[in-house]
PDB file of C-alpha atoms in Angstrom:
ATOM      1  CA  MET A   1      11.832  43.156  32.049  1.00  0.00           C
ATOM      2  CA  THR A   2      15.013  43.457  29.944  1.00  0.00           C
ATOM      3  CA  GLN A   3      18.106  41.954  31.474  1.00  0.00           C
ATOM      4  CA  ARG A   4      21.652  42.941  29.723  1.00  0.00           C
ATOM      5  CA  GLY A   5      24.238  40.094  30.350  1.00  0.00           C
ATOM      6  CA  GLY A   6      26.662  40.959  32.830  1.00  0.00           C
ATOM      7  CA  SER A   7      26.523  44.752  32.758  1.00  0.00           C
ATOM      8  CA  PRO A   8      24.725  46.471  35.591  1.00  0.00           C
ATOM      9  CA  SER A   9      23.704  49.597  33.312  1.00  0.00           C
ATOM     10  CA  LEU A  10      20.799  48.950  30.647  1.00  0.00           C
ATOM     11  CA  ALA A  11      21.865  50.041  27.185  1.00  0.00           C
ATOM     12  CA  SER A  12      20.118  52.507  25.616  1.00  0.00           C
ATOM     13  CA  SER A  13      18.885  52.499  21.979  1.00  0.00           C
ATOM     14  CA  SER A  14      21.561  55.159  20.877  1.00  0.00           C
ATOM     15  CA  ASP A  15      24.500  53.108  21.405  1.00  0.00           C
ATOM     16  CA  ARG A  16      23.601  50.451  19.439  1.00  0.00           C
ATOM     17  CA  ASN A  17      24.238  50.087  15.516  1.00  0.00           C
ATOM     18  CA  VAL A  18      21.606  47.634  14.655  1.00  0.00           C
ATOM     19  CA  VAL A  19      22.803  45.526  11.516  1.00  0.00           C
ATOM     20  CA  ALA A  20      20.120  42.868  11.203  1.00  0.00           C
ATOM     21  CA  SER A  21      16.573  42.708  12.938  1.00  0.00           C
ATOM     22  CA  ASN A  22      13.943  39.502  12.957  1.00  0.00           C
ATOM     23  CA  ARG A  23      10.658  41.673  12.076  1.00  0.00           C
ATOM     24  CA  ARG A  24       8.699  38.499  12.215  1.00  0.00           C
ATOM     25  CA  ALA A  25       9.646  37.710  15.514  1.00  0.00           C
ATOM     26  CA  ARG A  26       7.335  40.011  17.354  1.00  0.00           C
ATOM     27  CA  ARG A  27       4.567  39.087  15.075  1.00  0.00           C
ATOM     28  CA  ASN A  28       4.784  35.368  15.395  1.00  0.00           C
ATOM     29  CA  TYR A  29       5.595  35.156  19.055  1.00  0.00           C
ATOM     30  CA  GLU A  30       4.817  36.690  22.449  1.00  0.00           C
ATOM     31  CA  VAL A  31       8.035  38.287  23.953  1.00  0.00           C
ATOM     32  CA  LEU A  32       8.311  37.500  27.359  1.00  0.00           C
ATOM     33  CA  ASP A  33      11.773  38.357  28.251  1.00  0.00           C
ATOM     34  CA  THR A  34      14.886  39.618  26.458  1.00  0.00           C
ATOM     35  CA  PHE A  35      18.840  38.878  27.001  1.00  0.00           C
ATOM     36  CA  GLU A  36      21.650  40.234  25.720  1.00  0.00           C
ATOM     37  CA  CYS A  37      24.636  38.158  24.543  1.00  0.00           C
ATOM     38  CA  GLY A  38      27.641  38.155  22.642  1.00  0.00           C
ATOM     39  CA  MET A  39      28.615  35.922  19.566  1.00  0.00           C
ATOM     40  CA  VAL A  40      31.467  33.874  18.779  1.00  0.00           C
ATOM     41  CA  LEU A  41      32.381  35.168  14.762  1.00  0.00           C
ATOM     42  CA  ARG A  42      35.162  34.740  12.485  1.00  0.00           C
ATOM     43  CA  GLY A  43      36.940  37.877  10.847  1.00  0.00           C
ATOM     44  CA  THR A  44      34.932  37.453   7.533  1.00  0.00           C
ATOM     45  CA  GLU A  45      31.820  37.190   9.539  1.00  0.00           C
ATOM     46  CA  VAL A  46      31.976  40.463  11.224  1.00  0.00           C
ATOM     47  CA  LYS A  47      33.144  42.121   8.180  1.00  0.00           C
ATOM     48  CA  SER A  48      29.786  40.705   6.421  1.00  0.00           C
ATOM     49  CA  LEU A  49      27.902  41.770   9.381  1.00  0.00           C
ATOM     50  CA  ARG A  50      29.255  45.510   9.275  1.00  0.00           C
ATOM     51  CA  ALA A  51      28.301  45.462   5.582  1.00  0.00           C
ATOM     52  CA  GLY A  52      24.664  44.513   6.922  1.00  0.00           C
ATOM     53  CA  GLY A  53      24.990  40.826   5.249  1.00  0.00           C
ATOM     54  CA  ALA A  54      22.871  39.061   7.591  1.00  0.00           C
ATOM     55  CA  GLN A  55      19.423  37.316   7.589  1.00  0.00           C
ATOM     56  CA  MET A  56      17.542  36.194  10.752  1.00  0.00           C
ATOM     57  CA  GLY A  57      14.412  34.570   9.235  1.00  0.00           C
ATOM     58  CA  ASP A  58      14.648  31.195  10.732  1.00  0.00           C
ATOM     59  CA  ALA A  59      17.143  31.442  13.123  1.00  0.00           C
ATOM     60  CA  TYR A  60      16.674  30.164  16.605  1.00  0.00           C
ATOM     61  CA  ALA A  61      19.143  29.378  19.986  1.00  0.00           C
ATOM     62  CA  ARG A  62      19.384  26.350  21.566  1.00  0.00           C
ATOM     63  CA  VAL A  63      21.255  25.012  24.586  1.00  0.00           C
ATOM     64  CA  ARG A  64      23.750  21.998  24.003  1.00  0.00           C
ATOM     65  CA  ASP A  65      26.124  20.706  26.224  1.00  0.00           C
ATOM     66  CA  ASP A  66      25.735  23.210  28.681  1.00  0.00           C
ATOM     67  CA  GLU A  67      26.510  26.173  25.865  1.00  0.00           C
ATOM     68  CA  MET A  68      24.351  28.245  24.014  1.00  0.00           C
ATOM     69  CA  TRP A  69      24.351  28.222  20.371  1.00  0.00           C
ATOM     70  CA  LEU A  70      22.657  30.021  17.687  1.00  0.00           C
ATOM     71  CA  MET A  71      21.447  28.130  14.556  1.00  0.00           C
ATOM     72  CA  GLY A  72      19.901  29.140  11.219  1.00  0.00           C
ATOM     73  CA  LEU A  73      21.421  32.441  11.207  1.00  0.00           C
ATOM     74  CA  HIS A  74      22.576  33.450   7.481  1.00  0.00           C
ATOM     75  CA  ILE A  75      25.768  35.777   7.090  1.00  0.00           C
ATOM     76  CA  ALA A  76      26.502  36.264   3.718  1.00  0.00           C
ATOM     77  CA  PRO A  77      29.905  35.974   2.701  1.00  0.00           C
ATOM     78  CA  TRP A  78      32.067  38.935   2.827  1.00  0.00           C
ATOM     79  CA  ILE A  79      32.637  40.177  -0.866  1.00  0.00           C
ATOM     80  CA  HIS A  80      36.428  40.850  -0.371  1.00  0.00           C
ATOM     81  CA  ALA A  81      37.319  37.334   1.095  1.00  0.00           C
ATOM     82  CA  SER A  82      38.535  34.409  -1.186  1.00  0.00           C
ATOM     83  CA  PRO A  83      36.349  31.275  -1.302  1.00  0.00           C
ATOM     84  CA  THR A  84      39.126  29.444   0.635  1.00  0.00           C
ATOM     85  CA  LEU A  85      39.402  32.044   3.528  1.00  0.00           C
ATOM     86  CA  GLY A  86      35.454  32.419   3.927  1.00  0.00           C
ATOM     87  CA  HIS A  87      33.351  31.388   6.513  1.00  0.00           C
ATOM     88  CA  GLU A  88      30.383  29.058   6.447  1.00  0.00           C
ATOM     89  CA  VAL A  89      27.202  30.757   5.661  1.00  0.00           C
ATOM     90  CA  GLU A  90      24.659  28.860   8.084  1.00  0.00           C
ATOM     91  CA  ARG A  91      27.295  27.268  10.700  1.00  0.00           C
ATOM     92  CA  PRO A  92      25.961  26.834  14.398  1.00  0.00           C
ATOM     93  CA  ARG A  93      27.617  29.910  16.412  1.00  0.00           C
ATOM     94  CA  LYS A  94      28.221  29.926  19.833  1.00  0.00           C
ATOM     95  CA  LEU A  95      26.619  32.648  22.060  1.00  0.00           C
ATOM     96  CA  LEU A  96      28.297  34.096  25.185  1.00  0.00           C
ATOM     97  CA  MET A  97      26.106  34.167  28.410  1.00  0.00           C
ATOM     98  CA  HIS A  98      26.517  33.687  31.941  1.00  0.00           C
ATOM     99  CA  ARG A  99      26.263  30.236  32.900  1.00  0.00           C
ATOM    100  CA  ALA A 100      23.155  30.699  35.592  1.00  0.00           C
ATOM    101  CA  GLU A 101      21.666  32.632  32.521  1.00  0.00           C
ATOM    102  CA  ILE A 102      21.960  29.597  30.268  1.00  0.00           C
ATOM    103  CA  ASN A 103      20.354  27.249  33.107  1.00  0.00           C
ATOM    104  CA  ARG A 104      17.547  29.402  33.852  1.00  0.00           C
ATOM    105  CA  LEU A 105      16.755  29.687  30.020  1.00  0.00           C
ATOM    106  CA  ARG A 106      17.429  25.940  29.725  1.00  0.00           C
ATOM    107  CA  ALA A 107      15.009  25.457  32.552  1.00  0.00           C
ATOM    108  CA  ARG A 108      12.048  27.697  31.269  1.00  0.00           C
ATOM    109  CA  THR A 109      12.285  26.253  27.655  1.00  0.00           C
ATOM    110  CA  GLU A 110      11.870  22.538  28.902  1.00  0.00           C
ATOM    111  CA  GLN A 111       9.322  23.443  31.363  1.00  0.00           C
ATOM    112  CA  ASP A 112       7.445  26.318  30.016  1.00  0.00           C
ATOM    113  CA  ARG A 113       7.634  25.021  26.351  1.00  0.00           C
ATOM    114  CA  LEU A 114       8.909  28.413  25.361  1.00  0.00           C
ATOM    115  CA  GLN A 115      11.474  29.463  22.161  1.00  0.00           C
ATOM    116  CA  LEU A 116      14.454  31.333  22.157  1.00  0.00           C
ATOM    117  CA  ILE A 117      14.401  33.417  19.344  1.00  0.00           C
ATOM    118  CA  PRO A 118      16.876  36.388  18.107  1.00  0.00           C
ATOM    119  CA  LEU A 119      15.511  39.779  17.694  1.00  0.00           C
ATOM    120  CA  GLU A 120      18.421  41.888  16.485  1.00  0.00           C
ATOM    121  CA  ILE A 121      22.220  41.768  15.830  1.00  0.00           C
ATOM    122  CA  TYR A 122      23.711  44.922  16.504  1.00  0.00           C
ATOM    123  CA  PHE A 123      27.530  46.116  17.227  1.00  0.00           C
ATOM    124  CA  ARG A 124      28.140  48.235  20.757  1.00  0.00           C
ATOM    125  CA  ASP A 125      31.293  49.393  21.415  1.00  0.00           C
ATOM    126  CA  GLY A 126      32.950  47.633  18.457  1.00  0.00           C
ATOM    127  CA  ARG A 127      31.393  44.183  19.626  1.00  0.00           C
ATOM    128  CA  ALA A 128      28.793  42.139  17.878  1.00  0.00           C
ATOM    129  CA  LYS A 129      25.753  41.375  20.245  1.00  0.00           C
ATOM    130  CA  LEU A 130      22.718  39.307  19.960  1.00  0.00           C
ATOM    131  CA  GLU A 131      19.186  40.256  21.532  1.00  0.00           C
ATOM    132  CA  LEU A 132      17.794  37.009  22.450  1.00  0.00           C
ATOM    133  CA  ALA A 133      14.068  36.770  23.470  1.00  0.00           C
ATOM    134  CA  LEU A 134      12.356  34.096  25.604  1.00  0.00           C
ATOM    135  CA  ALA A 135       8.984  33.873  23.683  1.00  0.00           C
ATOM    136  CA  ARG A 136       6.072  31.920  23.204  1.00  0.00           C
ATOM    137  CA  GLY A 137       4.410  31.109  19.743  1.00  0.00           C
ATOM    138  CA  ARG A 138       1.183  32.815  18.816  1.00  0.00           C
ATOM    139  CA  ARG A 139      -1.342  30.918  17.168  1.00  0.00           C
ATOM    140  CA  LEU A 140      -3.510  32.496  14.570  1.00  0.00           C
ATOM    141  CA  TYR A 141      -6.377  33.929  16.480  1.00  0.00           C
ATOM    142  CA  ASP A 142      -3.804  35.500  18.795  1.00  0.00           C
ATOM    143  CA  LYS A 143      -2.256  37.284  15.765  1.00  0.00           C
ATOM    144  CA  ARG A 144      -5.515  38.589  15.064  1.00  0.00           C
ATOM    145  CA  GLN A 145      -6.184  39.926  18.728  1.00  0.00           C
ATOM    146  CA  ALA A 146      -2.957  41.781  18.334  1.00  0.00           C
ATOM    147  CA  ILE A 147      -3.666  43.402  15.183  1.00  0.00           C
ATOM    148  CA  ARG A 148      -6.723  44.488  16.422  1.00  0.00           C
ATOM    149  CA  LYS A 149      -5.462  45.850  19.758  1.00  0.00           C
ATOM    150  CA  ARG A 150      -2.865  47.877  17.627  1.00  0.00           C
ATOM    151  CA  GLU A 151      -5.516  49.146  15.196  1.00  0.00           C
ATOM    152  CA  THR A 152      -7.723  50.635  18.231  1.00  0.00           C
ATOM    153  CA  ASP A 153      -4.650  51.962  19.981  1.00  0.00           C
ATOM    154  CA  ARG A 154      -3.795  53.614  16.450  1.00  0.00           C
ATOM    155  CA  GLU A 155      -7.429  54.934  16.101  1.00  0.00           C
ATOM    156  CA  ALA A 156      -7.512  56.218  19.742  1.00  0.00           C
ATOM    157  CA  ARG A 157      -4.023  58.208  19.425  1.00  0.00           C
ATOM    158  CA  ARG A 158      -5.641  59.384  15.700  1.00  0.00           C
ATOM    159  CA  ALA A 159      -8.497  60.783  17.603  1.00  0.00           C
ATOM    160  CA  LEU A 160      -6.807  62.491  20.524  1.00  0.00           C
ATOM    161  CA  ARG A 161      -4.480  64.098  18.072  1.00  0.00           C
ATOM    162  CA  ASP A 162      -7.527  65.518  15.905  1.00  0.00           C
ATOM    163  CA  ARG A 163      -9.365  66.497  18.977  1.00  0.00           C
ATOM    164  CA  SER A 164      -6.302  68.703  20.079  1.00  0.00           C
ATOM    165  CA  VAL A 165      -5.914  70.562  16.692  1.00  0.00           C
TER     166      VAL A 165
END
């Protein structure tokens, strides 16, 4: 189930301009639900994101003081900015979500021991958005089962394709 914060229509993948994605997230976590949220950014951060200067390797989200915060996101300094006017590379960034969603996510993470993991950063209608996943960490044997399932599905598709040719 995918929820989009506040908008009644679901966004298709064609109106997204993806600038960074967390490829390890789907391997290391079982994604249960996704949410779209805005981010509070400074000017040089937006310009650096548009240039593709973001790394989401160890990023995660936390609820602190009834607000959602993104930690560990690395946005490289913008190359044309002076050192005094630039931004901090790994500062905590506030995420924009509805209060009810924040409360629901806080309850789920505390009760069910789930994590909030960013999946993608993209621009939609000129605004930076983050796709946030409510996820459960996978253990090593879960990862092996997922790999085995993916390989058997791939072999089945290959067999059907070869049979129809």
